[in-house]
Coordinates of C-alpha atoms in Angstrom, one line a residue:
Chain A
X1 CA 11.3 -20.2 -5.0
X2 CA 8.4 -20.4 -8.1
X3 CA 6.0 -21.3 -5.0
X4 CA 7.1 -17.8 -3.7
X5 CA 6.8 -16.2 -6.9
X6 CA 3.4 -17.6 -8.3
X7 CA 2.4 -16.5 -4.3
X8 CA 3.1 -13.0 -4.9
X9 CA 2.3 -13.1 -8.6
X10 CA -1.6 -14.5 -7.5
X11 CA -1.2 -12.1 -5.0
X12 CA -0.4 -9.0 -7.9
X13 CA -3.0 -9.9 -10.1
X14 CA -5.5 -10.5 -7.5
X15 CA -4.9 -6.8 -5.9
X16 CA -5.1 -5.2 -9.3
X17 CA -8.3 -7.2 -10.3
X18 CA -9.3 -6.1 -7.2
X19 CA -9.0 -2.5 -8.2
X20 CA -11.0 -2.8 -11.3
X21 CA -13.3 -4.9 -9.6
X22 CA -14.5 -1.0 -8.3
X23 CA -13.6 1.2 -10.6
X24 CA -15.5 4.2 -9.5
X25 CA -14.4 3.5 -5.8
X26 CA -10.7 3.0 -7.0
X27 CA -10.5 6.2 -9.1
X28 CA -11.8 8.4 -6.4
X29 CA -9.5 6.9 -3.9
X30 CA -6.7 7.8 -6.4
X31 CA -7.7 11.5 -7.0
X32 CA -7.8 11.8 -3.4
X33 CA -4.0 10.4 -2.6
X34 CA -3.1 12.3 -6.0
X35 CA -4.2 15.7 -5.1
X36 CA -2.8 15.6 -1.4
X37 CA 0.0 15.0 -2.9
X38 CA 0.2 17.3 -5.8
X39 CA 0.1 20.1 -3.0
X40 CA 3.4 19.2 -1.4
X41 CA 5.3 17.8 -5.0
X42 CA 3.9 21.2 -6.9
X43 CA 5.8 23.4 -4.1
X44 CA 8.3 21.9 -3.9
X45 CA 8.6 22.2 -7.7
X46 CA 7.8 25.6 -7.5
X47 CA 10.4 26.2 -5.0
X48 CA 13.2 23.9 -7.2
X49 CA 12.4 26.4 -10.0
X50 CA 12.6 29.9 -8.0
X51 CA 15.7 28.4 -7.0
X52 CA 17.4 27.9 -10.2
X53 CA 16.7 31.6 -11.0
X54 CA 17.8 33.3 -8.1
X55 CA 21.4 30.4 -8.1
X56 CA 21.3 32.3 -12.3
X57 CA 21.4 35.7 -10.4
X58 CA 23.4 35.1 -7.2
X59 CA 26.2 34.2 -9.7
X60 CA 26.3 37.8 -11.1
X61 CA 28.5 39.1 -8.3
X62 CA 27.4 43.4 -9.0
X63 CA 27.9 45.9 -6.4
X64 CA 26.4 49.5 -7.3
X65 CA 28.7 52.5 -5.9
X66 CA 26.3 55.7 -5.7
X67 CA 28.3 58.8 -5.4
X68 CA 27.9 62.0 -2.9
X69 CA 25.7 64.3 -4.8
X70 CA 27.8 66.7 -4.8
X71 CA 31.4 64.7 -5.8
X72 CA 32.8 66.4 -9.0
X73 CA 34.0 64.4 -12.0
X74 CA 37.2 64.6 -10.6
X75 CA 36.3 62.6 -7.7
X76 CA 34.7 59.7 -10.0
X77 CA 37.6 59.8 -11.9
X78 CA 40.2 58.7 -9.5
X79 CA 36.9 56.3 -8.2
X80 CA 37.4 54.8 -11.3
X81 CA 41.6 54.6 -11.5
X82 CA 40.8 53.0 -7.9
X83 CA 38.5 50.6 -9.2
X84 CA 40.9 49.5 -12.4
X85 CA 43.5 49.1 -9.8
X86 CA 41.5 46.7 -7.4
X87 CA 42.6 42.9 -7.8
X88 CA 38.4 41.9 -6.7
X89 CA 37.1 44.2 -9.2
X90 CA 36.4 42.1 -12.8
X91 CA 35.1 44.9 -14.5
X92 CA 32.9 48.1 -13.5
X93 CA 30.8 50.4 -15.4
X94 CA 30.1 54.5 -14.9
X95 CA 27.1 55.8 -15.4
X96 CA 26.9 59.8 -15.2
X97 CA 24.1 61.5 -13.6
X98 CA 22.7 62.6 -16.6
X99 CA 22.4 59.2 -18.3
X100 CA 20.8 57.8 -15.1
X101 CA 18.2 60.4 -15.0
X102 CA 17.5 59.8 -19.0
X103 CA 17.3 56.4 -18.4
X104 CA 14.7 57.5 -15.4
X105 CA 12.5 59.1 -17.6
X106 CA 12.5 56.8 -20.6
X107 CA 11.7 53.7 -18.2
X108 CA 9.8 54.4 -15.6
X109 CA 6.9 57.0 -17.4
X110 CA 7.6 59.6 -14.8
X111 CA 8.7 62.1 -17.6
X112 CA 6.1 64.8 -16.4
X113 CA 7.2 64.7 -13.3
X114 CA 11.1 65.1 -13.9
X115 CA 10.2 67.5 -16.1
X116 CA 9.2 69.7 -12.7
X117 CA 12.6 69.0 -11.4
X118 CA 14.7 72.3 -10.4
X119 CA 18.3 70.0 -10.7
X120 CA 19.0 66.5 -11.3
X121 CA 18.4 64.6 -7.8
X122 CA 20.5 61.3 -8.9
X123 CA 24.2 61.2 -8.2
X124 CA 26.9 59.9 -10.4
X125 CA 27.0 55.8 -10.1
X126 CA 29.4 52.7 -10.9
X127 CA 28.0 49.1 -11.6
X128 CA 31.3 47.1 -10.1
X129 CA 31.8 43.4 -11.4
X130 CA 33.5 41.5 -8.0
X131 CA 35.7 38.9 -9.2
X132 CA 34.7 36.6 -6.5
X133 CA 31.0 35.5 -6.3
X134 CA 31.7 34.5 -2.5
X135 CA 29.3 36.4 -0.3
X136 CA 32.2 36.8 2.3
X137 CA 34.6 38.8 -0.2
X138 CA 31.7 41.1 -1.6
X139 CA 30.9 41.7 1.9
X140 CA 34.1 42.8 3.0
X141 CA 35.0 44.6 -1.0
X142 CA 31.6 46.2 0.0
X143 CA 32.7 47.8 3.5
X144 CA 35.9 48.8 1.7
X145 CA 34.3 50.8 -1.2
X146 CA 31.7 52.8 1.3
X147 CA 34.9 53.7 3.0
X148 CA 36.3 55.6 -0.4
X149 CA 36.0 59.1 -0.1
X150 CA 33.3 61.1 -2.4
X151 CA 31.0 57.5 -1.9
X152 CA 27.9 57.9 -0.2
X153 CA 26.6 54.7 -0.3
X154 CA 27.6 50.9 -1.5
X155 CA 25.2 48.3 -2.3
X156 CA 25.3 44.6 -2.8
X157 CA 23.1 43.6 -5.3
X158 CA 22.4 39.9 -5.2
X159 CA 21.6 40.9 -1.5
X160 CA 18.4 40.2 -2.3
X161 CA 19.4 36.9 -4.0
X162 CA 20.8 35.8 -0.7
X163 CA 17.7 36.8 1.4
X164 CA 15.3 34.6 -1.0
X165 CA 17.6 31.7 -0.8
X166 CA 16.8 32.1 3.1
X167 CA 13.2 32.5 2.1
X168 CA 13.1 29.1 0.0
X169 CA 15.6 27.2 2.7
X170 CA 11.7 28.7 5.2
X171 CA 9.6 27.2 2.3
X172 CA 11.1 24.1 2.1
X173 CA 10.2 23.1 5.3
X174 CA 7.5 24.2 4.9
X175 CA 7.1 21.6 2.2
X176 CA 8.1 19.2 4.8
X177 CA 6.2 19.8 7.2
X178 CA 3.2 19.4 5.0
X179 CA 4.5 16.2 3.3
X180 CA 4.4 14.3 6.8
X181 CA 0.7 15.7 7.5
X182 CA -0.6 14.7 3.7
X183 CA 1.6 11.3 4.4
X184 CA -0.5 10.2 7.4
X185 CA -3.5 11.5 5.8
X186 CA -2.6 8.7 2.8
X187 CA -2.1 6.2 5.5
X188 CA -5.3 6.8 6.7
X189 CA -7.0 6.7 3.6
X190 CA -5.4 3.3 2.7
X191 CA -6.1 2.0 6.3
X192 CA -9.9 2.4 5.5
X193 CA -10.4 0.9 1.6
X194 CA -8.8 -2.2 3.6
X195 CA -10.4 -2.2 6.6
X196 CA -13.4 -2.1 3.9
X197 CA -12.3 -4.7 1.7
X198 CA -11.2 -7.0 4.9
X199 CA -14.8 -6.4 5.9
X200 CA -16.4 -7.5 2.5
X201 CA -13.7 -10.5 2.0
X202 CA -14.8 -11.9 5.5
X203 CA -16.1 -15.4 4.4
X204 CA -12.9 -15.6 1.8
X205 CA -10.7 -15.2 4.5
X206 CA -12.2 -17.0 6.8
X207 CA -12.1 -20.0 4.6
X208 CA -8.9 -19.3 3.3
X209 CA -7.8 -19.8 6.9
X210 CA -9.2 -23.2 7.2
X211 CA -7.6 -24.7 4.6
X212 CA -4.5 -24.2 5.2
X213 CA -3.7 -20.7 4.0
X214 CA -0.9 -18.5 6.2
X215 CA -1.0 -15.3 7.2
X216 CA 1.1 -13.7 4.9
X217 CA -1.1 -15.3 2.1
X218 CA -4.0 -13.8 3.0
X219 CA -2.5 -10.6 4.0
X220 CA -0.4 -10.4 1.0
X221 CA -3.1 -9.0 -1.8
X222 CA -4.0 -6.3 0.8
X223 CA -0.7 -5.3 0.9
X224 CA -0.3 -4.9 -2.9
X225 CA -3.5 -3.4 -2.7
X226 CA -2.7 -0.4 -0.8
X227 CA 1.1 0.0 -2.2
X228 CA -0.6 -0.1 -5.9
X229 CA -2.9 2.7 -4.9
X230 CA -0.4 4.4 -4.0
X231 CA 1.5 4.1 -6.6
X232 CA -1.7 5.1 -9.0
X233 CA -2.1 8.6 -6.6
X234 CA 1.3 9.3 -6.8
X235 CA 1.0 9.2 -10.4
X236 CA -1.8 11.1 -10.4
X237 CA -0.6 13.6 -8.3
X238 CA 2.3 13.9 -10.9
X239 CA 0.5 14.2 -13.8
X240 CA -1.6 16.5 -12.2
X241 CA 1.8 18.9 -11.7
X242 CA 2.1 18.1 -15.3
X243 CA -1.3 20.1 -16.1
X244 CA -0.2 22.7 -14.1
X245 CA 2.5 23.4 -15.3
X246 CA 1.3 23.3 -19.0
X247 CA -1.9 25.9 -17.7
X248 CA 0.7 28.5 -16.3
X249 CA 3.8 27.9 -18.7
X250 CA 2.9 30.4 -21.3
X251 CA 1.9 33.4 -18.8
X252 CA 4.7 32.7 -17.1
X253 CA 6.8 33.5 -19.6
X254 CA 5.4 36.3 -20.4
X255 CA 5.6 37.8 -17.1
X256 CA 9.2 36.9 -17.0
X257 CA 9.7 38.4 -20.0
X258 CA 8.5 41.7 -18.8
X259 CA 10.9 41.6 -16.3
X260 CA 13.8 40.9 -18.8
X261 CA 14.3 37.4 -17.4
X262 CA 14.1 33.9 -19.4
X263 CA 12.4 31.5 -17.4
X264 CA 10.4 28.9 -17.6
X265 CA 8.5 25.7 -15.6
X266 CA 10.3 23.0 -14.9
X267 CA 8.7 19.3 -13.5
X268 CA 10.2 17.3 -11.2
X269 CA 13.2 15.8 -12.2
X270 CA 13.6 11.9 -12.8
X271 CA 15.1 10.9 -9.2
X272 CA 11.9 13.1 -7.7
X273 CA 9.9 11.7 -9.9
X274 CA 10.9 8.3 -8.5
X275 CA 10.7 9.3 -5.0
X276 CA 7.5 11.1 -5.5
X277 CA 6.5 7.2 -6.5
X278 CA 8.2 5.3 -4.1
X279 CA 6.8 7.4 -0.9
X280 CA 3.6 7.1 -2.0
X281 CA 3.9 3.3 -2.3
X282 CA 5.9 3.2 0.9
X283 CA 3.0 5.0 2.6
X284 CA 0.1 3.0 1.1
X285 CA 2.1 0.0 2.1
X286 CA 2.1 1.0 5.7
X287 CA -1.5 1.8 5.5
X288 CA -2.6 -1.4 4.7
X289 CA -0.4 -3.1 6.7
X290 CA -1.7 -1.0 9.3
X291 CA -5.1 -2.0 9.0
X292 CA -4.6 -5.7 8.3
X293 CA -2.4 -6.1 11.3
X294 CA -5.9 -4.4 13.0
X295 CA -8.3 -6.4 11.7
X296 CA -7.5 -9.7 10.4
X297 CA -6.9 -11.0 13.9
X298 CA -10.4 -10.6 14.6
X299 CA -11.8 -12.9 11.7
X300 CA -11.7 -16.5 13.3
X301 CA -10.5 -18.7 13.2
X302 CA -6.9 -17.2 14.6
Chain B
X1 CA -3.4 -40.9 12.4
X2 CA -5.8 -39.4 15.0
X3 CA -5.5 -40.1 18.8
X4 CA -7.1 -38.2 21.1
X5 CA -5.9 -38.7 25.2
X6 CA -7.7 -37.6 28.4
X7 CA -8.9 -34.3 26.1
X8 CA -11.1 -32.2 27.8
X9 CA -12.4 -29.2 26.4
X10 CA -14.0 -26.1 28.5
X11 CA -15.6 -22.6 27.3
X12 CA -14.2 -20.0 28.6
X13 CA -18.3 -19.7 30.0
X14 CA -17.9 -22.6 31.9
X15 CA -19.2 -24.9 29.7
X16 CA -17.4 -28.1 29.8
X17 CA -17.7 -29.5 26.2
X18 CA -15.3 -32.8 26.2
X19 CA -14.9 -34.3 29.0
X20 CA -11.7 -37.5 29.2
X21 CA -11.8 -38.2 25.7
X22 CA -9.4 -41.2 24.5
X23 CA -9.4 -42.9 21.4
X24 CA -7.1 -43.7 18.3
X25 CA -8.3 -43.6 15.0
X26 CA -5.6 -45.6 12.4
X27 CA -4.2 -44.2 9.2
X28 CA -6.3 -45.3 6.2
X29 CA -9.6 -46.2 9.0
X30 CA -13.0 -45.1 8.7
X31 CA -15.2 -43.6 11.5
X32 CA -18.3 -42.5 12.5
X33 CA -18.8 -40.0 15.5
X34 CA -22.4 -39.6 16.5
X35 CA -24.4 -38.4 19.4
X36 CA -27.5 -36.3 20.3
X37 CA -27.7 -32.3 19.3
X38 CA -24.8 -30.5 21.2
X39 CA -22.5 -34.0 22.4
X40 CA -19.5 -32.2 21.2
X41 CA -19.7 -34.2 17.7
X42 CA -18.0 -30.4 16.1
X43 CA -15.9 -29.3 19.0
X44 CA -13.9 -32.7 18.5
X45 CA -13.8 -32.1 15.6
X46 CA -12.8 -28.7 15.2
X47 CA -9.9 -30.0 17.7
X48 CA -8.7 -32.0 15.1
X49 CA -8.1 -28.8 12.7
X50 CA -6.9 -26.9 15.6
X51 CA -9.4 -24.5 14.7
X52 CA -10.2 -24.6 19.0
X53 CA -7.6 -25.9 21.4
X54 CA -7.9 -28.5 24.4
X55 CA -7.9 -27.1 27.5
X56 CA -6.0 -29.9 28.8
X57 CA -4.9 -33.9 27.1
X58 CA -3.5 -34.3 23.8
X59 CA -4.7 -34.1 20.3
X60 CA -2.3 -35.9 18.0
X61 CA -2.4 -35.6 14.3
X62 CA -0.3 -37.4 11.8
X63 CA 2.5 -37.3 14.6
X64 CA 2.1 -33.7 15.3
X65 CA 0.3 -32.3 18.8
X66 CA -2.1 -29.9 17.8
X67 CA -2.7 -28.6 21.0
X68 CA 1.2 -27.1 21.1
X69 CA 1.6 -26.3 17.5
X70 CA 2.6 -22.9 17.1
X71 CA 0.0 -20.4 15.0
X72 CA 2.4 -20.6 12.1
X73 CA 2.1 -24.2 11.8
X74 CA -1.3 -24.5 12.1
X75 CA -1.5 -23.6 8.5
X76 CA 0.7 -26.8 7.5
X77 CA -1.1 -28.7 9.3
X78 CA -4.6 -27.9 7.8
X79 CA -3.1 -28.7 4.1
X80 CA -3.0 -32.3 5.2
X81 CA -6.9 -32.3 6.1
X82 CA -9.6 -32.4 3.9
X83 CA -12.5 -30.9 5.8
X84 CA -16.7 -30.7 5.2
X85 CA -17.7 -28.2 7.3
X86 CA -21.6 -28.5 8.7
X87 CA -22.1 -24.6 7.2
X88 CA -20.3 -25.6 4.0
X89 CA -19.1 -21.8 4.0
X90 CA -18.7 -22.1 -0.4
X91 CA -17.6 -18.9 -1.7
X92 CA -20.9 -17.5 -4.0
X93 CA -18.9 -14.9 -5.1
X94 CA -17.0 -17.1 -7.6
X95 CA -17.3 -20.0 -10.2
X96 CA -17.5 -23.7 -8.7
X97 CA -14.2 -24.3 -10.8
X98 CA -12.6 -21.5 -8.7
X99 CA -13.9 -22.5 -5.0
X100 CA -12.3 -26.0 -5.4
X101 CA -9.3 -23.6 -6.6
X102 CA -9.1 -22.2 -3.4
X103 CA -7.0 -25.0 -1.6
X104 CA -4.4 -25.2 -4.3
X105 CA -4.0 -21.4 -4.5
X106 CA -3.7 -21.9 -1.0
X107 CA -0.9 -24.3 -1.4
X108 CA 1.2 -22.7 -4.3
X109 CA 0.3 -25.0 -7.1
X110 CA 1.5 -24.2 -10.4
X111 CA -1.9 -23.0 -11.7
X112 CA -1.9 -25.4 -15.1
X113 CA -1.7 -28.9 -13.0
X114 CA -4.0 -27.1 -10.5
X115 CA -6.7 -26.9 -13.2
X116 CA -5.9 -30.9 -14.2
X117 CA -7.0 -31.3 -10.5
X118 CA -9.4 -29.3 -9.9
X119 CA -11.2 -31.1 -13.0
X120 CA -10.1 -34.7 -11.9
X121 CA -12.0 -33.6 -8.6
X122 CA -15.4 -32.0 -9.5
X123 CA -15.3 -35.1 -12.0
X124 CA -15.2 -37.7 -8.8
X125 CA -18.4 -35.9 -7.0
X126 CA -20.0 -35.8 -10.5
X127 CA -19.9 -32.2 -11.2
X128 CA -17.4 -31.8 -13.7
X129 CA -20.2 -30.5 -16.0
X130 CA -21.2 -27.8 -13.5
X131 CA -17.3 -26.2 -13.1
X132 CA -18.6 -22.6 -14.8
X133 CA -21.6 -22.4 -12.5
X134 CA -22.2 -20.4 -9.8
X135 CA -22.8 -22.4 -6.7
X136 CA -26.0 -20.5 -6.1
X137 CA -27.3 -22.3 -8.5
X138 CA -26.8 -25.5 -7.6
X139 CA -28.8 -28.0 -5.6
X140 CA -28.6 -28.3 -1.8
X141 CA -27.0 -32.1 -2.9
X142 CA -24.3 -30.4 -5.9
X143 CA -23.2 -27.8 -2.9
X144 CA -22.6 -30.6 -1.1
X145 CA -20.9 -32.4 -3.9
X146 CA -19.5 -29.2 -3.8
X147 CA -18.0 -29.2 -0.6
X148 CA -16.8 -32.6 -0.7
X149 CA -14.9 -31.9 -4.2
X150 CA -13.3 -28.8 -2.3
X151 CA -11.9 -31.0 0.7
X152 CA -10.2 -34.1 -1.2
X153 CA -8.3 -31.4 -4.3
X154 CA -5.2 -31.2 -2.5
X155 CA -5.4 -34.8 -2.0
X156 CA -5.6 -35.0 2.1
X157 CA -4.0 -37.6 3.8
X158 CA -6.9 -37.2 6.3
X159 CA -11.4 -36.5 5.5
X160 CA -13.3 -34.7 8.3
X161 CA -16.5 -34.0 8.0
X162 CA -19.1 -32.7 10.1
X163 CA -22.8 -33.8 9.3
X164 CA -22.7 -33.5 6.0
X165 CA -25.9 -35.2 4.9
X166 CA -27.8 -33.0 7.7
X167 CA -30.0 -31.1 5.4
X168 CA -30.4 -33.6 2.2
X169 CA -32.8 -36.3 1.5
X170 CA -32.1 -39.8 2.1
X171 CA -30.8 -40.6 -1.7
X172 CA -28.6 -38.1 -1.9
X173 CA -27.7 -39.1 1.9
X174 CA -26.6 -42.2 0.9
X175 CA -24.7 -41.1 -2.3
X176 CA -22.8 -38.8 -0.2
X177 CA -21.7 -41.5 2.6
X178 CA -20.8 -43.5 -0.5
X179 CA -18.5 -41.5 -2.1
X180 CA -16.8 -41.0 1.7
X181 CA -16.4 -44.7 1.6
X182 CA -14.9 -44.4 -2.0
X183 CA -12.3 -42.5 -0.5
X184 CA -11.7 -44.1 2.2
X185 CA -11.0 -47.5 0.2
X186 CA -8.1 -45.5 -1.3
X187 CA -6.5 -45.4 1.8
X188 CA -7.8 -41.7 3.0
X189 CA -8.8 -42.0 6.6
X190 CA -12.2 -40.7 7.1
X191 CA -14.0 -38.9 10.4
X192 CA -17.5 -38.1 9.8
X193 CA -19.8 -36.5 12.4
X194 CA -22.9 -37.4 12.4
X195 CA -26.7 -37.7 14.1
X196 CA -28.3 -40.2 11.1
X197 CA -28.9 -42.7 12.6
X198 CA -30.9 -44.0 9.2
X199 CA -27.5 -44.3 7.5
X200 CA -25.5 -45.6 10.9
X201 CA -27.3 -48.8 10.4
X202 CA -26.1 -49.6 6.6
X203 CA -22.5 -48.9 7.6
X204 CA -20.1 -51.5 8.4
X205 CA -17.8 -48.8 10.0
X206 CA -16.5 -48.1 13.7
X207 CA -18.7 -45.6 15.6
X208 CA -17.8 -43.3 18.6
X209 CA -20.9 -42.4 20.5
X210 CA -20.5 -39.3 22.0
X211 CA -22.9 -38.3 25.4
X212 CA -22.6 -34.9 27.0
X213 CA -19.2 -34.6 26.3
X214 CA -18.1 -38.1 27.2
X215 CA -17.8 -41.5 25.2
X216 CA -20.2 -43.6 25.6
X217 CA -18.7 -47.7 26.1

């Protein structure tokens, strides 16, 4: 058992010693692994964030009833005794025709051009509350409001929110898709610093081999080697999320602002985090297992 | 033990190396192999560490056939030898402290009673002064010292060594085939290969005469 131990302790300390025997070499090989894998970690934080905002608005369950132009305020009136009365309606607001096209003006900076208007164009609208958030019920409350006489036309709101979620479901395999492709692209780099190191250790290994030393000893610090590196990319890769996020967190915010909505960056959460670290070292594992098992055979004797 | 049994030993060229090679060498003996360039002095040898295989007979080693050991106990069966190797193949990237490491690190020693070792060996070929240097600098005799210190660490139960007073002078020759009889009069049994005659003379020791491939009578 301590003859295990001190073997893959030597082993450890010779891999890491072997890093900052070339720094230069090392660091470059990091920023490599780090930024291929910043690409896929960054979107897929990206996508985690979008997400939680559009879950935030899916939540709000709001129809918007527009009214027939030419309905009367009779007509919204009973709308609105129906509405009180429906068991999936929460809560509902009217907004006149007049207020809509005030609002119109004040918001959008086309006062000029209302101003040119012979009659008010917008009809008289409700913002419902559904009771349910379940797309199924505001489906089927949304068929049964268009169906009301004096509506001309019912809309889902979160429709939208539904649509992105679709969206992100497409851009999340897309992060997939590009995390196997950066993945062998890590393998490979691995599979070369060894082949390299194997190539400059020659003599050591071939000695080594001689005097009694097994395979797995001498393939051991390679091993380390390349699961170390990639730990250190993945690391970097996170850290480098971590810069990112600090460059665009503050103009984000601002634009979000503009758009009434609070919402800011996240980074990866601790469990991604983790598996962020443990695929790279997975990966840099198999590279250099990869490359031993191709060239270590080849150094005699066998 | 060594005992060797109608070996023969053919290259994959066609080149018939050993040829019916029988002979027993005792635990705790000494002997010399010699014969002309090119005999097959290092191929038997190299037989012995199953570094090359027979093509047919039987290479036994403390008990073990080498010739059917299995690759993963090929490694085992190293740690018992000590071996000299006619290229010496020392390490100049590292201390001569850490090349006679090697064989210990090798073996899994607990590194404090490694060092206790490593000293106690560089002290018995004389170079326990020299442990920081770098081999480089050392004399074509202290890499051979060298050498010697690296093979006996891990205290062998068997010394092979091929020609390794090839390239020195006679005095540090003789030193050399000295501090192999040293260890042989601790009970190590010792193989040398060699084409000295110079020194064949002085030794009181039994000597295999190899002759294209075959034992000479």
């Amino acid at each position: 058992m301590s003859v295990w131990l001190s073997h893959h302790w030597h082993a450890f300390v010779l891999s890491l010693k072997r890093l900052a025997a070339a720094p230069v070499g090392s660091v470059l090989s990091i920023l490599v692994i780090g930024v291929a894998f910043s690409l896929p970690a960054g979107i897929h934080m990206l996508l985690g964030n979008i997400q939680t905002l559009s879950a935030h608005i899916a939540s709000m369950p709001q129809l918007s009833l527009f009214l027939r132009v030419d309905a009367g305020d009779e007509e919204s009136a009973q709308i609105g005794v129906r509405l009180r009365e429906h068991p999936q309606v929460a809560s509902f607001e009217f907004i006149p025709r007049d207020r809509a096209l005030e609002q119109l003006k004040q918001e959008s900076g086309l006062a000029g051009l209302m101003e040119g208007l012979e009659r008010n164009p917008l009809p008289d609208a409700f913002v419902v509350n559904a009771a349910s958030p379940l797309p199924a019920v505001l489906e089927a409350l949304r068929t049964e409001l268009q169906a009301w006489p004096g509506v001309e036309h019912a809309q889902l709101d979160s429709a939208w929110a539904s649509r992105l979620d679709a969206l992100l479901n497409l851009g999340r395999l897309a992060v997939l898709m590009l995390s196997i492709l950066l993945g062998f692209a890590l393998i490979a780099v691995t599979f070369n610093t060894i082949r390299l190191q194997i190539l400059t250790r020659r003599d050591e290994i071939e000695v080594s081999k001689l005097i009694g030393a097994t395979a797995g000893f001498i393939r051991r610090p390679f091993l380390y080697f390349g699961a170390l590196q990639g730990v250190a990319g993945g690391l970097a890769a996170w850290f480098i999320l971590l810069l990112g996020i600090r460059l665009l967190d503050t103009e984000l915010r601002k634009l979000a602002q503009l758009y009434g909505v609070d919402f800011s960056l996240h980074h990866l959460s601790m469990e991604e985090s983790l598996i962020l670290l443990l695929v790279s070292a997975c990966l840099g594992w198999i590279g250099a297992w990869l490359s031993v098992a191709s060239h270590l055979w080849r150094i005699e004797p066998y | 033990m060594i005992s060797f049994s109608q070996v023969c030993k053919r290259y994959p060229n066609g080149f018939t190396a050993l040829q019916d090679i029988g002979f027993t060498v005792e635990a705790g003996e000494m002997a010399l192999v010699t014969g002309h360039s090119g005999a097959g002095k290092s191929t038997l040898l190299r037989l012995i560490a199953a570094i090359e295989r027979p093509t047919s007979g039987s290479v036994i080693v403390n008990g073990q056939n080498v010739g059917a050991l299995k690759s993963g106990a090929i490694p085992y069966l190293r740690r018992n030898l000590g071996l000299v190797f006619q290229d010496q193949k020392i390490l100049f990237d590292r201390s001569v402290f850490d090349n006679v490491m090697l064989p210990l690190q090798v073996g899994g020693f607990d590194s404090r009673a490694a060092s206790g070792r490593v000293r106690a060996a560089l002290d018995k070929v004389g170079l326990r002064d020299r442990e920081k240097a770098r081999p480089i600098t050392l004399s074509g005799g202290e890499q051979q010292r060298l050498c010697i210190a690296r093979a006996i660490v891990h205290r062998p139960s068997i010394l092979i060594a091929d020609e390794p007073t090839s390239n020195l002078d006679i005095g540090y020759a003789k030193d050399i085939m000295a501090m192999f009889r040293a260890f042989h009069q601790v009970g190590v049994t010792v193989l040398i290969a060699t084409h000295d005659t110079e020194l064949l003379s002085e030794m009181a020791v039994r000597i295999l005469t190899l002759d294209h491939g075959r034992l000479a009578a």
